[in-house]
Amino acid sequence: MLSIRGLRVTMARTEILRGIDLDIDKGDCLAIIGESGAGKSTLGLSIMGLLSKGAARGEVLLNGRDLFRITEDELRQLRGGEMAMVFQNIEDALDPVQRVGDQIIEAISIHQKGLQCLLELGSLGRLKGLRGLKGGEESRGERSFQSGMIRLLRAVGLSEEKAVAYPHQLSGGEKQRISIAMALANDPDLLILDEPTASLDAMTKMDIIRLLQSALHCRMSLLITHDISLAQRLANRLAVLYAGRIVETGDAQEIMKNPAHPYTRGLIRSYPAMNRAKDLQGIPGMMSHGLEGCPFHDRCTQRIEICKTLVPLLQEVKGRFVACHRGGIVPLLEVRDLGVSFDSYSALSGVDLTLYEGETLAVVGESGSGKTTLSRAIMGLCQQSSGEVFLEGNKLGKRDVSFYSRVQMIFQNPKESVSHRMTVLDAVLEPLNVMRRGSPEERVDRAKEVIRQAELPISDRFLAKYPHQLSGGEVQRVAIARALALRPKLLIADEPTSALDPSVQAKILKLLMNLQERMGLGILLVTHDIAVARKASDRIAVLLKGRIVEEGATDDILSNAVDPYTRGLIESACGEFDMREKRGSLKDGTMDGRVGREIDGQTGGVMEDRAAGKIGDENQDTDKEELWTTT
């Protein structure tokens, strides 16, 4: 077992690691992820005892032995023996003037037990066979080092002819295999891998991953990487390192699916992946070492005063450990059992939603499904008949001035939401004037600031224009700037791109994502276009006849939708239906019928009128062609 307690590393008067506590058991693979400069490689080097004397403090126990309190000779015997490391820079790890076969033999010969293990491996050449083979028959130990080297080459997928090659004669993937072979030569209990697939092409990377999946079998492994997909494939546990401190640790798959710390979420959002729907987002600002308080507070959009002065301790939150004074990413908006009725008609019924700080939740559905009613009910623009709405943990009653300074809405038609009697500057100034925020000069400065953030010019000529003198995209940007003037935490965007052409749509969506990245906005995106939701949202809630029929992470909903209505929305957006398929879908019950239609006064489940064959009366011989005719 590897046990690390209170590990601190200081170099050039800068504290690189600041109190690391970790445990790795036999069979565990712990991945350390984080940005460059977080201290990942320093952690691996400190365990191996490869830092300058006195740089590291604390306790590092390997199988009960404190690596910081043994002699250099004892440590040298452990390195390459009980513990080994695959280094980040392959070129530096191999001797350029020595054949690779000789380098492997050297690694074996330094620790005699390595030869015995390799010989007991026999002709199978399976890396898993390296485990548990110590202390075999003495007579077999007389075999040559060269025989052991050849078997090890085969074990990592290389032919024995490669033994006579120099490093410069090998490809990057082959050199990485040699490096892994040298690390495994003496069957170490602990294997440290520092960026083992960095700079490799995708095909070679997959080969190395398959090799490592076998090599890590039944041993302690520490994987240091910025490659999130590699961590997902190899590690069963994950620790997120930021500025020398661990900010989140737990089950690897759970953290990847539902990150709890704001930094972890930002890191995952920044990583390009083939199965990722939403566009990439970065983390604003740069990492700083030596800050007081939470190391992430200067880049965190949900920070509070205590974050600036007090270091948060790791605390258990939903099955993992998170270092955050607020317990991780906090709920911004909570809707519980919300209902809205107009006379005898129920527009919303039993709606439950949670929107977290800094995320985008898309509410999708056809026209008439209740999307706009939901947004208006949250804003207090229509009366709710049941349920509760919470903002930042506080139950909302009558919406007051304080509410509208924290929550703003962007309406569907920008030219109707911005007064035609106001200039650009006047329109953005209006909420600041109503709330009396600062002096007149400060209000003008703030208005120009948000107009610039909305990527509009702040020339006197542009600021004096009226809405009819602007394009649709420009008016929508003015509406966005107006909504941002009061620095809200929540932005409700009701079909913000539906009236715009595709190129302008893309720019508006990108603008909203950039603003969210910089300001930590929570965005409730109301849209009928699931393709828009795909590119802009973290999670999707599907609304049908005033009820949520499906909710989940955007990637999960798009790849594995459960509800037939959701599948129909996705298929329609993909353009996979021709008219024949649409008619055929009536039998399948996918998209047969219209949301707002009453079926002979019937009541029941929200999909009842879309179930197979249930269009109008069950026995009615309806011409299916009429069902797809616009009335």
XYZ file of C-alpha atoms in Angstrom:
631
model
C 0.000 0.000 0.000
C 1.124 3.550 -0.736
C 0.131 6.090 1.892
C 0.909 9.817 1.583
C 0.321 12.204 4.473
C 0.933 15.945 4.586
C 3.230 15.999 1.546
C 4.630 19.457 0.852
C 7.191 20.395 -1.784
C 8.953 23.762 -1.945
C 11.237 24.822 -4.795
C 12.695 28.275 -5.431
C 10.690 29.613 -2.474
C 7.430 28.512 -4.093
C 5.307 25.839 -2.453
C 4.423 23.486 -5.301
C 2.545 20.865 -3.258
C 0.603 22.026 -0.222
C -0.445 19.166 2.045
C -1.269 16.124 -0.113
C -3.010 13.128 1.509
C -3.516 10.036 -0.666
C -3.819 6.257 -0.363
C -3.376 3.679 -3.125
C -4.167 0.014 -2.447
C -3.103 -3.026 -4.406
C -5.114 -3.188 -7.621
C -5.970 0.521 -7.507
C -5.186 2.928 -10.321
C -5.414 6.512 -9.083
C -5.357 9.203 -11.772
C -4.115 12.702 -10.934
C -5.552 15.285 -13.331
C -5.144 19.042 -13.529
C -3.769 21.885 -15.607
C -0.079 22.361 -16.364
C 1.653 23.735 -13.292
C -0.724 22.104 -10.808
C 2.074 19.938 -9.380
C 1.229 16.560 -10.935
C 4.726 15.582 -12.095
C 6.239 16.980 -8.896
C 4.060 14.546 -6.943
C 5.419 11.580 -8.905
C 9.040 12.729 -8.613
C 8.711 13.294 -4.868
C 7.439 9.730 -4.351
C 10.383 8.389 -6.354
C 12.821 10.490 -4.310
C 14.074 12.340 -7.377
C 13.783 15.894 -6.029
C 16.631 17.841 -4.498
C 17.344 17.087 -0.854
C 15.033 18.885 1.551
C 12.527 19.939 -1.110
C 9.869 17.471 0.055
C 8.410 17.182 3.550
C 5.767 14.935 5.014
C 5.327 11.175 4.996
C 5.339 8.741 2.064
C 4.912 5.097 3.105
C 5.373 2.258 0.609
C 4.412 -1.083 2.122
C 5.038 0.422 5.555
C 8.468 1.955 4.818
C 8.829 5.742 4.994
C 10.618 6.726 1.785
C 11.731 10.037 3.307
C 13.534 8.308 6.184
C 15.616 5.647 4.456
C 19.167 5.935 3.127
C 19.991 6.820 -0.468
C 21.266 3.261 -1.080
C 17.989 1.796 0.180
C 16.026 4.229 -1.962
C 18.116 3.322 -5.001
C 17.251 -0.350 -4.491
C 13.560 0.497 -4.278
C 13.642 2.576 -7.481
C 13.252 0.227 -10.404
C 12.573 -2.575 -7.948
C 9.505 -2.153 -5.753
C 8.557 1.084 -7.476
C 9.129 2.311 -11.020
C 8.200 5.314 -13.119
C 7.476 5.927 -16.797
C 8.594 9.499 -17.395
C 6.813 12.186 -19.373
C 9.581 12.953 -21.871
C 10.516 9.750 -23.663
C 13.619 11.293 -25.221
C 15.078 12.107 -21.808
C 14.239 8.681 -20.368
C 16.343 6.689 -22.866
C 20.119 6.839 -23.398
C 20.665 8.004 -27.007
C 24.044 6.225 -27.381
C 23.005 2.829 -26.026
C 20.985 0.143 -27.778
C 17.530 -0.266 -26.252
C 18.101 -3.962 -25.575
C 21.161 -3.127 -23.482
C 19.155 -0.538 -21.563
C 16.510 -3.132 -20.677
C 19.217 -5.600 -19.624
C 20.731 -2.920 -17.409
C 17.361 -2.394 -15.701
C 17.062 -6.148 -15.105
C 20.624 -6.727 -13.909
C 20.515 -3.997 -11.250
C 17.704 -5.885 -9.477
C 18.309 -9.629 -9.743
C 14.756 -10.583 -8.862
C 13.602 -9.163 -12.172
C 15.269 -11.949 -14.157
C 13.530 -14.632 -12.120
C 10.113 -13.071 -12.790
C 10.706 -12.777 -16.514
C 11.900 -16.355 -16.867
C 8.888 -17.717 -15.015
C 6.769 -15.814 -17.508
C 7.879 -18.371 -20.087
C 6.847 -18.130 -23.725
C 3.367 -16.694 -23.116
C 4.595 -13.098 -23.036
C 1.539 -11.909 -21.091
C 2.040 -8.878 -18.851
C -0.505 -10.143 -16.354
C 1.801 -13.115 -15.816
C 4.391 -10.782 -14.320
C 2.419 -10.593 -11.076
C 2.922 -13.012 -8.216
C 5.904 -14.852 -9.736
C 8.575 -13.905 -7.229
C 10.665 -16.596 -5.622
C 10.438 -19.425 -8.167
C 12.822 -22.317 -8.702
C 16.457 -21.382 -8.130
C 17.704 -23.487 -11.049
C 15.937 -21.307 -13.579
C 17.722 -18.176 -12.314
C 20.827 -19.167 -14.259
C 19.306 -18.179 -17.598
C 20.752 -15.197 -19.408
C 19.757 -11.573 -19.017
C 19.376 -11.485 -22.787
C 16.659 -14.131 -22.687
C 14.775 -12.086 -20.099
C 15.128 -8.945 -22.200
C 13.709 -10.671 -25.293
C 10.724 -12.012 -23.378
C 10.066 -8.538 -22.003
C 10.188 -7.030 -25.504
C 7.601 -9.550 -26.650
C 5.482 -8.775 -23.599
C 5.190 -5.125 -24.673
C 4.457 -6.066 -28.288
C 7.892 -5.586 -29.885
C 9.984 -8.066 -31.852
C 13.435 -9.105 -30.628
C 14.978 -7.387 -33.669
C 14.219 -4.053 -31.983
C 16.765 -4.881 -29.261
C 19.688 -3.747 -31.435
C 18.082 -0.409 -32.363
C 19.071 2.947 -30.919
C 16.313 5.249 -29.589
C 16.482 7.565 -32.605
C 15.701 4.606 -34.877
C 12.360 3.939 -33.171
C 8.976 5.621 -33.477
C 7.418 7.472 -30.567
C 5.130 4.554 -29.770
C 8.016 2.065 -29.857
C 10.106 4.232 -27.523
C 7.164 4.443 -25.141
C 6.903 0.637 -25.159
C 10.614 0.371 -24.358
C 10.142 2.794 -21.473
C 7.238 0.709 -20.139
C 9.288 -2.483 -20.521
C 12.111 -0.981 -18.449
C 9.645 0.103 -15.761
C 8.094 -3.382 -15.598
C 11.423 -5.221 -15.746
C 11.502 -5.980 -12.013
C 7.772 -6.401 -11.415
C 7.300 -3.274 -9.251
C 4.569 -3.078 -6.628
C 4.028 0.600 -7.484
C 4.023 1.921 -11.044
C 3.940 5.681 -11.669
C 2.975 6.802 -15.178
C 3.644 10.443 -16.046
C 1.757 11.417 -19.230
C 2.357 7.985 -20.830
C 0.503 8.822 -24.061
C 1.430 12.489 -24.506
C 2.433 13.434 -28.089
C 1.312 10.078 -29.515
C -1.111 9.774 -32.420
C -4.565 8.334 -31.758
C -3.840 4.823 -33.072
C -0.563 4.494 -31.183
C -2.233 5.911 -28.081
C -4.846 3.139 -28.188
C -2.107 0.512 -28.502
C -0.347 1.921 -25.429
C -3.638 2.040 -23.498
C -4.262 -1.654 -24.216
C -0.736 -2.436 -23.089
C -1.182 -0.451 -19.873
C -4.558 -2.016 -19.104
C -2.730 -5.326 -18.911
C 0.369 -3.941 -17.175
C -1.595 -2.325 -14.333
C -3.243 -5.594 -13.374
C -3.037 -6.252 -9.611
C -0.479 -3.572 -8.785
C -0.608 -0.071 -7.281
C -0.655 2.532 -10.041
C -0.455 6.316 -10.063
C -1.443 7.842 -13.416
C -0.426 11.477 -13.929
C -2.179 13.026 -16.903
C -4.039 15.970 -18.375
C -5.774 13.540 -20.742
C -9.231 12.987 -19.255
C -10.105 10.176 -21.682
C -6.975 8.276 -20.606
C -7.947 8.654 -16.952
C -11.428 7.327 -17.749
C -10.013 4.245 -19.459
C -7.332 3.290 -16.944
C -8.226 4.643 -13.507
C -10.815 3.488 -11.007
C -10.194 6.503 -8.753
C -9.527 10.152 -9.528
C -7.906 13.069 -7.713
C -8.129 16.600 -9.112
C -5.067 18.735 -8.349
C -5.113 22.525 -8.459
C -2.192 24.774 -7.445
C -0.717 22.060 -5.261
C -3.927 21.072 -3.467
C -6.401 18.267 -4.074
C -9.830 19.810 -4.632
C -11.846 16.671 -5.421
C -11.288 12.930 -5.179
C -13.476 9.863 -5.581
C -14.692 7.274 -8.071
C -13.365 8.155 -11.520
C -16.549 7.511 -13.493
C -18.777 9.333 -11.009
C -16.566 12.434 -11.031
C -16.431 12.475 -14.829
C -20.201 12.195 -15.061
C -21.139 14.559 -12.204
C -18.233 16.790 -11.113
C -18.840 18.429 -7.740
C -16.094 21.078 -7.642
C -16.319 24.123 -9.974
C -12.733 23.563 -11.122
C -13.382 19.915 -11.996
C -16.389 20.915 -14.080
C -14.346 23.560 -15.893
C -11.566 21.055 -16.562
C -13.970 18.516 -18.058
C -15.698 21.197 -20.142
C -12.320 22.181 -21.581
C -11.455 18.705 -22.844
C -12.332 17.786 -26.453
C -14.097 14.432 -26.762
C -15.775 12.631 -29.649
C -18.892 11.881 -27.587
C -19.250 15.442 -26.301
C -22.184 17.427 -27.647
C -21.687 20.859 -26.093
C -19.059 23.202 -27.491
C -15.814 23.512 -25.524
C -15.540 26.042 -22.734
C -12.393 27.078 -20.913
C -11.660 28.379 -17.431
C -11.063 32.144 -17.296
C -7.854 33.436 -15.731
C -4.562 31.741 -14.898
C -3.494 29.469 -12.061
C -1.697 31.237 -9.198
C 0.408 29.634 -6.482
C 0.558 31.052 -2.988
C -2.919 32.588 -2.773
C -4.538 32.844 0.633
C -7.712 30.877 1.122
C -9.077 28.559 -1.532
C -6.469 28.249 -4.316
C -9.231 28.498 -6.952
C -11.078 31.502 -5.511
C -9.664 34.083 -7.947
C -11.106 32.110 -10.903
C -14.268 30.774 -9.254
C -17.588 32.404 -10.131
C -19.388 31.140 -7.008
C -16.849 32.382 -4.457
C -17.941 33.999 -1.203
C -15.912 36.061 1.266
C -14.632 33.107 3.299
C -13.094 31.623 0.138
C -10.562 34.477 0.062
C -9.167 33.874 3.544
C -9.690 30.261 4.646
C -8.412 27.106 2.937
C -11.318 24.630 2.532
C -10.766 21.099 3.814
C -11.775 17.993 1.907
C -15.246 16.991 3.077
C -17.480 14.147 1.975
C -20.179 15.197 -0.478
C -22.377 12.563 -2.152
C -19.845 9.756 -2.008
C -16.701 11.726 -2.868
C -14.473 14.301 -1.153
C -14.595 17.958 -2.200
C -12.587 20.947 -0.949
C -15.157 23.740 -1.198
C -16.677 26.010 1.442
C -20.024 25.759 -0.353
C -19.953 21.985 -0.621
C -19.226 22.032 -4.347
C -21.316 23.384 -7.214
C -24.424 24.941 -5.663
C -28.037 24.861 -6.912
C -29.031 28.253 -8.290
C -32.663 27.660 -9.233
C -34.960 24.935 -7.886
C -38.484 24.352 -9.165
C -40.601 21.907 -7.178
C -43.976 20.533 -8.270
C -44.759 23.686 -10.242
C -48.205 23.977 -11.787
C -49.846 26.699 -13.874
C -53.509 26.658 -14.934
C -55.516 28.948 -17.191
C -59.245 28.545 -16.446
C -59.800 24.793 -16.821
C -56.661 24.216 -18.897
C -53.488 22.953 -17.191
C -50.426 24.464 -18.876
C -47.881 23.045 -16.414
C -48.244 20.203 -13.942
C -45.775 18.773 -11.418
C -42.650 20.315 -12.946
C -39.414 19.661 -11.012
C -36.142 21.236 -12.168
C -32.779 22.136 -10.675
C -30.342 24.504 -12.379
C -26.831 24.707 -10.925
C -24.549 27.726 -10.795
C -22.652 28.189 -14.036
C -24.519 25.553 -16.069
C -26.974 25.668 -18.946
C -30.190 23.689 -18.648
C -32.173 23.472 -21.882
C -35.940 22.996 -21.757
C -37.005 21.534 -25.100
C -40.347 20.617 -26.598
C -42.753 21.441 -29.396
C -44.820 24.591 -29.580
C -47.558 24.457 -26.963
C -45.667 22.159 -24.609
C -45.436 24.824 -21.883
C -41.857 26.041 -22.265
C -42.583 29.767 -22.322
C -45.183 29.379 -19.563
C -42.487 27.795 -17.405
C -40.079 30.675 -17.959
C -42.807 33.266 -17.314
C -43.878 31.497 -14.117
C -40.311 31.579 -12.809
C -40.104 35.286 -13.625
C -43.416 35.937 -11.864
C -45.068 37.090 -15.093
C -47.919 34.601 -14.699
C -49.590 33.155 -11.612
C -48.527 29.683 -10.510
C -51.342 27.481 -9.229
C -49.133 25.120 -7.232
C -45.551 24.365 -6.308
C -42.535 26.335 -5.127
C -39.605 28.156 -6.722
C -36.286 28.659 -4.898
C -33.470 31.003 -5.894
C -30.098 30.389 -4.210
C -31.893 28.369 -1.533
C -34.511 31.029 -0.743
C -38.186 30.419 -1.470
C -39.640 33.001 -3.828
C -42.918 34.732 -3.189
C -43.818 37.959 -4.905
C -40.973 38.937 -7.216
C -39.372 42.133 -5.939
C -36.593 44.492 -7.001
C -33.970 42.211 -5.457
C -35.215 39.276 -7.548
C -35.033 41.150 -10.849
C -31.484 42.282 -10.115
C -30.483 38.607 -9.835
C -32.676 37.123 -12.578
C -33.127 38.531 -16.070
C -34.891 37.252 -19.170
C -34.137 37.436 -22.892
C -37.336 37.260 -24.905
C -37.983 35.468 -28.169
C -38.474 38.490 -30.425
C -35.709 41.030 -29.760
C -37.385 43.849 -31.707
C -40.440 43.605 -29.467
C -38.460 43.394 -26.224
C -36.331 46.505 -26.900
C -38.318 49.747 -27.055
C -38.313 51.362 -30.489
C -38.297 54.760 -28.769
C -34.939 54.175 -27.075
C -31.425 54.369 -28.443
C -28.999 51.514 -27.808
C -27.439 53.350 -24.868
C -30.799 54.334 -23.371
C -32.122 50.770 -23.611
C -29.135 49.354 -21.722
C -29.169 52.220 -19.216
C -32.838 51.758 -18.319
C -32.475 48.921 -15.748
C -29.527 50.741 -14.142
C -31.598 53.896 -13.853
C -34.606 52.043 -12.440
C -32.435 50.347 -9.801
C -30.410 53.546 -9.247
C -27.103 51.711 -9.499
C -24.254 54.195 -8.929
C -23.892 57.743 -10.196
C -25.030 58.742 -13.711
C -21.421 58.546 -14.916
C -20.964 55.075 -13.389
C -24.170 53.894 -15.041
C -22.956 55.016 -18.457
C -19.617 53.280 -17.866
C -21.418 50.084 -16.842
C -23.714 50.267 -19.875
C -20.744 50.615 -22.225
C -18.986 47.747 -20.458
C -21.846 45.279 -21.015
C -22.377 46.514 -24.582
C -18.713 45.702 -25.216
C -19.171 42.307 -23.520
C -22.046 41.669 -25.917
C -19.488 42.200 -28.710
C -21.029 45.433 -29.984
C -19.197 48.694 -30.784
C -19.344 51.513 -28.236
C -18.857 54.372 -30.662
C -21.138 57.372 -30.198
C -22.641 56.704 -33.599
C -23.682 53.149 -32.716
C -24.911 54.030 -29.214
C -27.242 56.647 -30.727
C -28.930 54.172 -33.081
C -32.526 52.987 -32.666
C -33.611 49.317 -32.934
C -35.039 49.743 -36.461
C -31.553 50.796 -37.603
C -30.003 47.529 -36.382
C -29.955 43.984 -37.701
C -31.808 41.224 -35.859
C -28.569 39.895 -34.396
C -27.529 43.347 -33.200
C -30.886 43.947 -31.505
C -30.608 40.578 -29.743
C -27.140 41.522 -28.518
C -28.567 44.789 -27.189
C -31.217 42.749 -25.346
C -28.473 40.542 -23.899
C -26.433 43.575 -22.821
C -29.522 45.074 -21.199
C -30.146 41.817 -19.308
C -26.536 41.710 -18.072
C -26.416 45.322 -16.880
C -27.481 44.433 -13.318
C -25.005 41.522 -13.053
C -27.642 38.767 -12.697
C -26.809 35.241 -11.554
C -29.539 33.632 -13.674
C -30.420 34.324 -17.297
C -33.623 32.899 -18.766
C -33.318 32.803 -22.552
C -36.646 32.138 -24.277
C -35.937 31.032 -27.858
C -33.070 33.551 -28.124
C -32.080 32.448 -31.639
C -35.349 31.340 -33.258
C -35.853 34.613 -35.174
C -32.266 34.759 -36.444
C -30.496 33.295 -39.463
C -28.129 30.343 -38.835
C -24.869 32.310 -38.897
C -26.210 34.861 -36.406
C -27.666 32.036 -34.287
C -24.209 30.536 -33.921
C -22.714 33.868 -32.869
C -25.429 34.500 -30.262
C -25.051 31.013 -28.763
C -21.272 31.407 -28.624
C -21.705 34.808 -26.985
C -23.955 33.341 -24.281
C -21.444 30.565 -23.599
C -18.557 33.036 -23.394
C -20.504 35.224 -20.980
C -21.342 32.180 -18.889
C -17.669 31.205 -18.798
C -16.560 34.656 -17.631
C -19.432 35.497 -15.288
C -20.591 32.107 -14.016
C -24.132 32.666 -15.292
C -26.735 30.004 -14.843
C -28.735 29.848 -18.084
C -32.202 28.369 -18.513
C -32.391 27.941 -22.285
C -35.928 27.545 -23.618
C -35.939 26.178 -27.165
C -37.893 23.980 -29.549
C -34.661 23.163 -31.406
C -32.887 20.213 -29.813
C -29.877 20.887 -32.066
C -29.462 24.267 -30.336
C -29.756 22.524 -26.965
C -27.106 20.037 -28.050
C -24.506 22.724 -28.754
C -25.218 25.008 -25.799
C -26.486 22.976 -22.830
C -25.036 20.805 -20.095
C -28.368 19.142 -19.348
C -31.694 18.780 -21.155
C -35.238 18.580 -19.784
C -37.899 17.469 -22.268
C -41.321 19.072 -21.776
C -44.506 17.569 -23.200
C -47.986 18.896 -22.421
C -46.743 20.697 -19.346
C -44.854 17.748 -17.854
C -41.178 16.793 -17.788
C -40.996 13.412 -19.513
C -37.196 13.038 -19.497
C -34.211 14.839 -18.009
C -30.469 14.183 -17.960
C -27.010 15.144 -19.164
C -27.087 16.353 -22.759
C -24.730 13.626 -23.975
C -26.819 10.914 -22.280
C -30.137 12.230 -23.594
C -28.881 12.481 -27.172
C -27.185 9.086 -27.221
C -29.594 7.069 -25.088
C -33.007 8.738 -24.915
C -35.584 6.595 -23.118
C -38.876 8.372 -23.790
C -40.331 7.864 -27.299
C -41.207 11.556 -27.540
C -37.574 12.506 -26.894
C -36.411 10.019 -29.508
C -38.875 11.539 -31.947
C -37.525 15.042 -31.318
C -33.972 13.844 -31.893
C -34.825 11.909 -35.044
C -36.759 14.862 -36.444
C -33.836 17.196 -35.757
C -31.468 14.785 -37.472
C -33.601 14.934 -40.622
C -33.996 11.168 -40.720
C -37.725 11.221 -41.480
C -39.127 11.493 -44.951
C -42.898 11.611 -45.384
C -43.132 7.838 -45.670
C -41.240 7.377 -42.413
C -43.431 9.982 -40.741
C -46.543 8.087 -41.781
C -44.959 4.869 -40.612
C -44.128 6.405 -37.261
C -47.860 6.541 -36.528
C -47.727 2.796 -36.064
C -44.575 3.053 -33.964
C -46.059 5.741 -31.722
C -43.046 8.018 -32.077
C -44.326 11.403 -33.186
C -47.951 10.704 -34.077
C -50.220 13.618 -33.235
C -49.906 17.199 -32.085
C -49.083 18.465 -28.624
C -51.976 20.869 -28.215
C -54.759 18.659 -29.643
C -57.563 17.340 -27.438
C -58.442 13.764 -28.347
C -62.214 13.391 -27.954
C -61.966 14.884 -24.463
C -59.786 12.006 -23.259
C -57.451 12.499 -20.321
C -54.561 10.454 -19.013
C -50.825 10.159 -19.593
C -49.091 12.882 -21.553
C -48.240 10.435 -24.331
C -51.705 8.870 -24.530
C -52.629 10.570 -27.800
C -49.268 9.547 -29.286
C -49.465 5.889 -28.352
C -49.649 3.433 -31.222
C -52.856 3.805 -33.198
C -54.484 6.279 -30.761
C -55.223 9.234 -32.984
C -58.794 10.306 -32.340
C -61.192 7.480 -31.599
C -59.516 4.045 -31.574
C -61.994 2.647 -34.084
C -62.023 5.721 -36.312
C -60.667 5.002 -39.784
C -58.744 8.257 -40.117
C -56.850 9.081 -43.275
C -53.277 9.239 -41.961
C -52.368 11.702 -44.680
C -54.558 14.315 -42.982
C -52.566 14.079 -39.766
C -49.542 15.608 -41.480
C -51.484 18.347 -43.266
C -50.983 21.860 -41.935
C -54.266 23.444 -40.921
